[in-house]
PDB file of C-alpha atoms in Angstrom:
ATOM      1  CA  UNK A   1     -20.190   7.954 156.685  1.00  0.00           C
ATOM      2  CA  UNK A   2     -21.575   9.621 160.073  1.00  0.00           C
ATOM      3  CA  UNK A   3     -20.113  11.976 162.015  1.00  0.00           C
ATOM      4  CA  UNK A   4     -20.957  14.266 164.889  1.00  0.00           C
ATOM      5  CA  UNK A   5     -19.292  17.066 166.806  1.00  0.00           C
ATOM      6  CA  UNK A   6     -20.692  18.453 170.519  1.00  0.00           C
ATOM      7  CA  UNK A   7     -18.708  20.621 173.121  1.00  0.00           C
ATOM      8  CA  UNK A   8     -16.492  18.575 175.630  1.00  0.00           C
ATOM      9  CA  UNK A   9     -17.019  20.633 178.725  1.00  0.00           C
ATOM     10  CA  UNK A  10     -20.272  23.049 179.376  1.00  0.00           C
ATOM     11  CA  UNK A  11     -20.407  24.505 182.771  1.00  0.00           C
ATOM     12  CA  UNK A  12     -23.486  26.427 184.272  1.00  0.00           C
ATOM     13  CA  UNK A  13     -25.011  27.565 187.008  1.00  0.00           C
ATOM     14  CA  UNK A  14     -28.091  26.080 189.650  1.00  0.00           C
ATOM     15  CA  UNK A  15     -31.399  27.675 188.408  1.00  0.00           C
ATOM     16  CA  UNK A  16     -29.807  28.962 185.072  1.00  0.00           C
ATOM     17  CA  UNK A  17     -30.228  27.737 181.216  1.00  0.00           C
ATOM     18  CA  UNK A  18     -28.243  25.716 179.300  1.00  0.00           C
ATOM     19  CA  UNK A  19     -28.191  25.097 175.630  1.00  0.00           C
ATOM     20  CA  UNK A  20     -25.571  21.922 174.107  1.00  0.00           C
ATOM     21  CA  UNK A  21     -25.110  21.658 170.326  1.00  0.00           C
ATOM     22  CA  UNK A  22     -24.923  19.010 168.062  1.00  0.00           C
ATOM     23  CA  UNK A  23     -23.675  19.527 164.221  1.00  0.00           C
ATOM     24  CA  UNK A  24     -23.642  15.990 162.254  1.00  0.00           C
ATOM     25  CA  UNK A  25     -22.329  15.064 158.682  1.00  0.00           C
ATOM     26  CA  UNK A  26     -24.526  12.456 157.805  1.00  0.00           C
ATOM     27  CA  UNK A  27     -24.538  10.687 153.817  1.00  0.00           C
ATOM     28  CA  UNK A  28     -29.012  11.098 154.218  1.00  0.00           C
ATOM     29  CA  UNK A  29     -31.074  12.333 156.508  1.00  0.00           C
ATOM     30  CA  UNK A  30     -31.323  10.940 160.036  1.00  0.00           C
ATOM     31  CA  UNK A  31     -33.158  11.386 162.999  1.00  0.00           C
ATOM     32  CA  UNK A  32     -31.534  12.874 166.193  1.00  0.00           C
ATOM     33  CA  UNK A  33     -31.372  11.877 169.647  1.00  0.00           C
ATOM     34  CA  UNK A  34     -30.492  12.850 172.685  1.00  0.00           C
ATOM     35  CA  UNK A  35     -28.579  10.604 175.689  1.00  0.00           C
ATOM     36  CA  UNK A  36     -27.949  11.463 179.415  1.00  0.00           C
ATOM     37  CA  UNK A  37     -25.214   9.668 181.098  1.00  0.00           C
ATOM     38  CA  UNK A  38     -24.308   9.891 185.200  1.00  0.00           C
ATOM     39  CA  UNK A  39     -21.146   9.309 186.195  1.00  0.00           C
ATOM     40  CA  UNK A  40     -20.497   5.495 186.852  1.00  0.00           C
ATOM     41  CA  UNK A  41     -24.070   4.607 184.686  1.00  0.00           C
ATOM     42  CA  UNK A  42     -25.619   3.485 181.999  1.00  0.00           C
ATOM     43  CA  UNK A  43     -26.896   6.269 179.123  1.00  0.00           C
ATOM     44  CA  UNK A  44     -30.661   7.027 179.279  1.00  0.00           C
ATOM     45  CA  UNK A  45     -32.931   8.107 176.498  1.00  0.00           C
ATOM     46  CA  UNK A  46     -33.761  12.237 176.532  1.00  0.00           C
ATOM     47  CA  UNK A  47     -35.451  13.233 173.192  1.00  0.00           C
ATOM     48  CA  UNK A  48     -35.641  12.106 169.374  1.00  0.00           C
ATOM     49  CA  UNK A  49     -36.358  14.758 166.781  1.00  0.00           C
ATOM     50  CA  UNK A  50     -37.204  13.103 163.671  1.00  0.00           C
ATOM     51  CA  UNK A  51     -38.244  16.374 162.503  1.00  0.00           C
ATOM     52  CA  UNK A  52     -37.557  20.013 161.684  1.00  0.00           C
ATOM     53  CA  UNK A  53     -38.231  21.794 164.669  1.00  0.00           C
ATOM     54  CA  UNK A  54     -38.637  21.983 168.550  1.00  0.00           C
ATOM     55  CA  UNK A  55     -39.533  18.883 171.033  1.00  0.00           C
ATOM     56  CA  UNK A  56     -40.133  19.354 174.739  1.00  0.00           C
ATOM     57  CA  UNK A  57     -40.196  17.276 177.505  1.00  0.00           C
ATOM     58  CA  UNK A  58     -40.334  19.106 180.876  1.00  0.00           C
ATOM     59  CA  UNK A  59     -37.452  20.839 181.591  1.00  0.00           C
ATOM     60  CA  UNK A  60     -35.471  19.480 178.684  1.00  0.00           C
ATOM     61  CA  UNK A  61     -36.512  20.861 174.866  1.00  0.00           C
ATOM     62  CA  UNK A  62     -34.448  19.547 171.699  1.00  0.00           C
ATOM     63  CA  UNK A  63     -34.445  21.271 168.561  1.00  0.00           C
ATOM     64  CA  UNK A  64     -33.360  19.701 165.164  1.00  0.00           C
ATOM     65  CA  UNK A  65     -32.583  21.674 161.597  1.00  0.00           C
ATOM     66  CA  UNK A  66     -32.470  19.765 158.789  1.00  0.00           C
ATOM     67  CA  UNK A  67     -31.249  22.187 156.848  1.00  0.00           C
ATOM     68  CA  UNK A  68     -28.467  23.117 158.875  1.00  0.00           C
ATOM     69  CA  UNK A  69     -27.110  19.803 159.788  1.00  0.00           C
ATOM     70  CA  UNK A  70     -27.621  20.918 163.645  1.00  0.00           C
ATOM     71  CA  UNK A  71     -29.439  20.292 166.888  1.00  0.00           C
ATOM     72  CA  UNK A  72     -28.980  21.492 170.367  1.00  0.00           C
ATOM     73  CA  UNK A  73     -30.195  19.858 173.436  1.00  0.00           C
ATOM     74  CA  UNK A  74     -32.194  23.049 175.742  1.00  0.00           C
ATOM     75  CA  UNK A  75     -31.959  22.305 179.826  1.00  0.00           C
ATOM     76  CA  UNK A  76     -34.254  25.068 181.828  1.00  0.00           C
ATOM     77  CA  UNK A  77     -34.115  25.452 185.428  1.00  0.00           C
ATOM     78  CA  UNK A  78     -30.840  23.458 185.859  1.00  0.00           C
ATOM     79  CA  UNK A  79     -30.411  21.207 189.109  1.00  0.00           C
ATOM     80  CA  UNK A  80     -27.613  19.746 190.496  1.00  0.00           C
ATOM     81  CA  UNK A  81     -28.845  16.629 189.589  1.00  0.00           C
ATOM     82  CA  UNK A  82     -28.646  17.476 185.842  1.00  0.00           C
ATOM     83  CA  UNK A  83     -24.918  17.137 186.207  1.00  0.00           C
ATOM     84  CA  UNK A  84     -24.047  14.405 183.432  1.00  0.00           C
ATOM     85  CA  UNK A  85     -22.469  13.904 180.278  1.00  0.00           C
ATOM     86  CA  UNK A  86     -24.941  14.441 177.390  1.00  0.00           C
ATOM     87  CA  UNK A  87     -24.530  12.581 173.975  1.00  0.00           C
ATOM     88  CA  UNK A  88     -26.119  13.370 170.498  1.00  0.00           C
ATOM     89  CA  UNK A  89     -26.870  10.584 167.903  1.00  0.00           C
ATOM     90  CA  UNK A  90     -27.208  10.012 164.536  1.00  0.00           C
ATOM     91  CA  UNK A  91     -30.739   7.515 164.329  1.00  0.00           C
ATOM     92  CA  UNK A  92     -31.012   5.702 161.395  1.00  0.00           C
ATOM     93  CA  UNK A  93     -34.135   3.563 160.757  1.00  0.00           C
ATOM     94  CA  UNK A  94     -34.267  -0.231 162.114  1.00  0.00           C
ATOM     95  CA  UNK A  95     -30.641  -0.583 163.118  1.00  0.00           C
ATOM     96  CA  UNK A  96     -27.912   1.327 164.750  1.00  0.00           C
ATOM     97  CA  UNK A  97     -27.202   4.702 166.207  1.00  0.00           C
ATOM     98  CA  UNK A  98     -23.993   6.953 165.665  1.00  0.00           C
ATOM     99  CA  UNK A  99     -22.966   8.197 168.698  1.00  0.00           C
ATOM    100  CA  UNK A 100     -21.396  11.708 169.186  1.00  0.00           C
ATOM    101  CA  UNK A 101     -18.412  11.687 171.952  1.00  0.00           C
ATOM    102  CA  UNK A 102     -20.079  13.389 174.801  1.00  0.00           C
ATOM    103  CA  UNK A 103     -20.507  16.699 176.591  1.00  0.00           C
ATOM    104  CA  UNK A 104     -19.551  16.753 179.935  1.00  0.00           C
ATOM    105  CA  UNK A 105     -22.196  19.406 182.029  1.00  0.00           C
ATOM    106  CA  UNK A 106     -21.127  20.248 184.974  1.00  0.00           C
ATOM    107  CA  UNK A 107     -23.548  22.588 187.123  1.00  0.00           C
ATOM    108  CA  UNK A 108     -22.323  25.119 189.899  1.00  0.00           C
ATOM    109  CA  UNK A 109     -24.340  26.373 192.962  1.00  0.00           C
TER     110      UNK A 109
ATOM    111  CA  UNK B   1     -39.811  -5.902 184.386  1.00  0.00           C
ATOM    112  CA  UNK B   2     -35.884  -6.492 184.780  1.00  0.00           C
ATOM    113  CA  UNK B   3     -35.156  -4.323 181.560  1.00  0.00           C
ATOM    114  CA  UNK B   4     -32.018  -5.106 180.498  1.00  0.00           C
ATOM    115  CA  UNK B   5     -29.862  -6.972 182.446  1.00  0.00           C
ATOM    116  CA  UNK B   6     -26.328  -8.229 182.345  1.00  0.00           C
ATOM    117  CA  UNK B   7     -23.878 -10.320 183.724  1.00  0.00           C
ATOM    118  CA  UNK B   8     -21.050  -9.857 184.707  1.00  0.00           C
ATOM    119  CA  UNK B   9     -20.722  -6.736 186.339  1.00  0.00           C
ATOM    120  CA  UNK B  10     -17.167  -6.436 186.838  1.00  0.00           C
ATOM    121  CA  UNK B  11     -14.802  -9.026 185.502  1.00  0.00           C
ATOM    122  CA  UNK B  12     -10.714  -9.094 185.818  1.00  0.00           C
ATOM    123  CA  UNK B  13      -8.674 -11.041 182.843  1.00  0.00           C
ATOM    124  CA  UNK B  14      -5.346 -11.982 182.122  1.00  0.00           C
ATOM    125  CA  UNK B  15      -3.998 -11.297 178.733  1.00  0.00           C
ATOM    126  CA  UNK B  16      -5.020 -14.231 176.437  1.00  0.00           C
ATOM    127  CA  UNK B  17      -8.284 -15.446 178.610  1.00  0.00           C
ATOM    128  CA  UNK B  18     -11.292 -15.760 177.074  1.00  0.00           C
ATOM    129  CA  UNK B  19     -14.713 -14.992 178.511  1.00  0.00           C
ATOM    130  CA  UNK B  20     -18.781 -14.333 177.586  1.00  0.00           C
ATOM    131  CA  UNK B  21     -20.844 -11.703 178.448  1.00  0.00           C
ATOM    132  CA  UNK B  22     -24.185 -11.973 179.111  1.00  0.00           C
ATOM    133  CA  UNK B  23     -27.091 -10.142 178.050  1.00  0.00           C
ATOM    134  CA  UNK B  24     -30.977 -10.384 178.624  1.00  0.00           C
ATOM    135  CA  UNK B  25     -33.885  -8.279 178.093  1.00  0.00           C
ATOM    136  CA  UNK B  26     -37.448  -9.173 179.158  1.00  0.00           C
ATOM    137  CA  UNK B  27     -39.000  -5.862 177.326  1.00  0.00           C
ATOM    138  CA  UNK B  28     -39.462  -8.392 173.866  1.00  0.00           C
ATOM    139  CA  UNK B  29     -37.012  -5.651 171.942  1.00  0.00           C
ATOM    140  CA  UNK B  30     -35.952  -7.119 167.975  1.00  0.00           C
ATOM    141  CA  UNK B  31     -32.876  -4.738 168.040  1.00  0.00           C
ATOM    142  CA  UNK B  32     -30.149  -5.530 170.665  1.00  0.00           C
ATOM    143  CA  UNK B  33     -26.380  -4.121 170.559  1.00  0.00           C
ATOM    144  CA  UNK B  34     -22.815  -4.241 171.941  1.00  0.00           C
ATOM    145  CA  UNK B  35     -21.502  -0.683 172.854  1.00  0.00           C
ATOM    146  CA  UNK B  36     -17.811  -0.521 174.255  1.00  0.00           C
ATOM    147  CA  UNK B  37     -17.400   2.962 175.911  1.00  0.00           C
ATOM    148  CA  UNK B  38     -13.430   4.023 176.876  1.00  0.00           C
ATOM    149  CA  UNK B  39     -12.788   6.957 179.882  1.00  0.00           C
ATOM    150  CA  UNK B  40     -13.665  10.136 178.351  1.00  0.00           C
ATOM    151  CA  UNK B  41     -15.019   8.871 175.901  1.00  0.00           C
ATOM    152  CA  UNK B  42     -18.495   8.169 173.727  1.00  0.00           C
ATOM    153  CA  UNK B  43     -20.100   4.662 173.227  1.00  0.00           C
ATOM    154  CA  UNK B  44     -18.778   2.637 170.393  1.00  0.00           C
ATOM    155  CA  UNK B  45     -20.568  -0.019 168.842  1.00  0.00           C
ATOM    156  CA  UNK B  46     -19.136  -3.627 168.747  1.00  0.00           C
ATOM    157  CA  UNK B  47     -22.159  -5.568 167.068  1.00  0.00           C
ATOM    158  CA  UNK B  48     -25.584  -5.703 166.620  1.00  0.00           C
ATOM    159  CA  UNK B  49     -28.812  -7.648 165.922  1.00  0.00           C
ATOM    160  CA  UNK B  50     -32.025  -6.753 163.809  1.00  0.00           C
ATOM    161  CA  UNK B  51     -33.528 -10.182 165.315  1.00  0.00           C
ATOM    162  CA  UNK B  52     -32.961 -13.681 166.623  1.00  0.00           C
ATOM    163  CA  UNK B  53     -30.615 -15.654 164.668  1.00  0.00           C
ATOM    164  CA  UNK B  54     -28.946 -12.246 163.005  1.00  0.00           C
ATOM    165  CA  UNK B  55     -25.459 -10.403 163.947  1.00  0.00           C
ATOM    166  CA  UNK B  56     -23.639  -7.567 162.149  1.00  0.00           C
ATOM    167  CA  UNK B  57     -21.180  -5.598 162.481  1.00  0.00           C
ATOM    168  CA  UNK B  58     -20.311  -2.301 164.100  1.00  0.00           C
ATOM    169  CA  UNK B  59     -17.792  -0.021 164.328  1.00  0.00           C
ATOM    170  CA  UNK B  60     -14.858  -2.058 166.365  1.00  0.00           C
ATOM    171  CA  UNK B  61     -15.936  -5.794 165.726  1.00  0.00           C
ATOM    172  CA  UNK B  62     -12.277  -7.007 165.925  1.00  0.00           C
ATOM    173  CA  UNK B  63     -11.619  -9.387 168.839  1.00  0.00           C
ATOM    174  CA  UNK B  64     -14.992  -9.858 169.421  1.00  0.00           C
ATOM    175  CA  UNK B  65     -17.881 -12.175 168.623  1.00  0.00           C
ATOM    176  CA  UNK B  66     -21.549 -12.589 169.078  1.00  0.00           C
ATOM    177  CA  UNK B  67     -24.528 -14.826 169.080  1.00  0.00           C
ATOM    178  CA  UNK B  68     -28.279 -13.774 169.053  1.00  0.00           C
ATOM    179  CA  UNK B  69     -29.479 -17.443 169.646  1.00  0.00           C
ATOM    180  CA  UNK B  70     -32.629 -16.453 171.844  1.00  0.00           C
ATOM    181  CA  UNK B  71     -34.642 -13.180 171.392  1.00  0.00           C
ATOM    182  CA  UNK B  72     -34.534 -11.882 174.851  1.00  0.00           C
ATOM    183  CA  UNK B  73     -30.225 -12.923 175.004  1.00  0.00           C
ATOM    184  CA  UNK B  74     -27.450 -11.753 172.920  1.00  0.00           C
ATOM    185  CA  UNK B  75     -24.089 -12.592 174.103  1.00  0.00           C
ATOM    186  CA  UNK B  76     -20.289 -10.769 173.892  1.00  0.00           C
ATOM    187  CA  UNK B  77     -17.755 -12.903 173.447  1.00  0.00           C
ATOM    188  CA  UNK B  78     -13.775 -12.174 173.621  1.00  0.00           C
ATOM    189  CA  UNK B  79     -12.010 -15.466 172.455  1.00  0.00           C
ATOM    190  CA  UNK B  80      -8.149 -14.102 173.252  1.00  0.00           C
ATOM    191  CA  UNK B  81      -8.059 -10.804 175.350  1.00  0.00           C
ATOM    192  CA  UNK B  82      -6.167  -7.650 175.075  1.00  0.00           C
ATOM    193  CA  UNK B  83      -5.314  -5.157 177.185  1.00  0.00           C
ATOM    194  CA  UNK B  84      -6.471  -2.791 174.983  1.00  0.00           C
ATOM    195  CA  UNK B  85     -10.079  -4.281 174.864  1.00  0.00           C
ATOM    196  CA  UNK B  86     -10.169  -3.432 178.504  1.00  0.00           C
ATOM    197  CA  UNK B  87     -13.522  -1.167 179.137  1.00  0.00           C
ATOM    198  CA  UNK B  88     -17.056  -0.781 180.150  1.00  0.00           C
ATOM    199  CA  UNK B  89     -19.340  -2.729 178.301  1.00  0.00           C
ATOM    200  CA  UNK B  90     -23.249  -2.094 177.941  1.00  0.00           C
ATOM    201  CA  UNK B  91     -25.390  -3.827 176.138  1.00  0.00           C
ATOM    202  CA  UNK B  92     -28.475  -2.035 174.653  1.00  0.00           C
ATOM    203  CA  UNK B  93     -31.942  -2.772 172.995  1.00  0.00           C
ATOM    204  CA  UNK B  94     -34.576  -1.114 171.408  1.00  0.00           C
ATOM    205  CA  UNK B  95     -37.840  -1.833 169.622  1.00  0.00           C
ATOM    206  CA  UNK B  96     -37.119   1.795 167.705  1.00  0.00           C
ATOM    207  CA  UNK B  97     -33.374   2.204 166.446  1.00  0.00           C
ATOM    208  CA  UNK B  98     -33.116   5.582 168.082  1.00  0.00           C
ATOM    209  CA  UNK B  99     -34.808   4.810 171.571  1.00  0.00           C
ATOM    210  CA  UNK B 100     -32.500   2.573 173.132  1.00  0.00           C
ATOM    211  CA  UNK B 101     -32.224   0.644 176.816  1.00  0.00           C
ATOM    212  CA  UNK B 102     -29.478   0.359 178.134  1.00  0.00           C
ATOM    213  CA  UNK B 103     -27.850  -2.514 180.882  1.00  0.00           C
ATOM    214  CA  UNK B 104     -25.946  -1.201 184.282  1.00  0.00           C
ATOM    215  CA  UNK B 105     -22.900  -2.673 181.969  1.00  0.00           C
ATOM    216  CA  UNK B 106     -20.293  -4.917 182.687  1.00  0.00           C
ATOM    217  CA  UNK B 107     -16.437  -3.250 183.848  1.00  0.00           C
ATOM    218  CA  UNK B 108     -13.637  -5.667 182.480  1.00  0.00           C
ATOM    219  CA  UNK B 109      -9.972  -4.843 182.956  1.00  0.00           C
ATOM    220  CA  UNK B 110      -7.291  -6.853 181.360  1.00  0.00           C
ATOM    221  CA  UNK B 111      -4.014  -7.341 182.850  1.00  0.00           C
TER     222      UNK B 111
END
């Protein structure tokens, strides 16, 4: 089976970095994605790795290791706006997605 | 382009009611699902379909059904309802397994 662990709660600050983790027990290899959820919507698409290595996309950058069974979602110049809850998942090819239970950012001025 | 779309948005049910949601994408996706997602909580999948004509299960099928009789529509149904199936729904589809679009979801409490 899949399963994947992420912080509840990050907290940071307006302008600041912010790095959320991802560690997955997965029975093969999978693909990892990223999710960003506002309070009272629907989850958006971030960032897929399907590889080793870094992927960015503006502000946001997501890193997967294989190896390590780990991934971490990177947010730079953090806005208020970037408040959310932030989900990893477990990708496997032409069907469903494992989701991870959520980590709640929540940005300070 | 809509996206995905669905209907109801908020629904209120009495213990034992039945009722269909309703979803519809205009984006020509194969892959549609079912997520359930609880306060607090991550999204849980219900059901899914590879393609029209196909269903299978998720993680928490019980007490629900589906049908995937159009391509662009895949519909939730709950035949007796529970309070404990009480939730936000959102329906999702993708062309790509692990780039999914999700619906503005549907808010059902059960009394």
């Amino acid at each position: 089976g899949q399963s994947l662990e992420q912080p509840s709660e990050v907290t940071a600050v307006e302008g600041a970095i912010v790095q959320i983790n991802c560690t997955y027990q997965t029975s093969g290899f999978y693909g990892l994605s990223w999710y960003q959820q506002h309070d009272g919507g629907a989850p958006t698409f971030l960032s897929y790795n399907g590889l080793d290595g870094l992927e960015e996309t503006g502000r946001f950058s997501s890193f997967l290791s294989r190896s390590d069974s780990y991934g971490y979602l990177l947010l730079q110049e953090l806005q208020m706006k970037d408040s959310a809850s932030y989900f990893c998942a477990v990708a496997p090819p032409a069907s469903k997605i494992i989701f991870g239970s959520g980590t709640r950012l929540s940005i300070r001025p | 382009n809509a996206g995905v779309t669905q209907t109801p948005k908020f629904r209120v049910l009495k213990t034992g009611q039945s009722m269909t949601l309703l979803c519809a994408q205009d984006m020509n996706h194969e892959y549609m699902y079912w997520y359930r997602q609880d306060p607090g909580m991550g999204l849980r999948l219900i059901h899914y379909s590879v393609g029209e004509g196909t269903t299978a299960k998720g993680e928490v099928p019980d007490g629900y059904n589906v049908s995937r009789l159009k391509k662009q529509n895949f519909l939730l149904g709950l035949e007796s309802a529970a309070p404990s199936q009480t939730s936000v729904y959102f329906c999702a589809s993708s062309s790509i397994s692990y780039e999914q679009y999700f619906g503005p979801g549907t808010r059902l409490t059960v009394t």
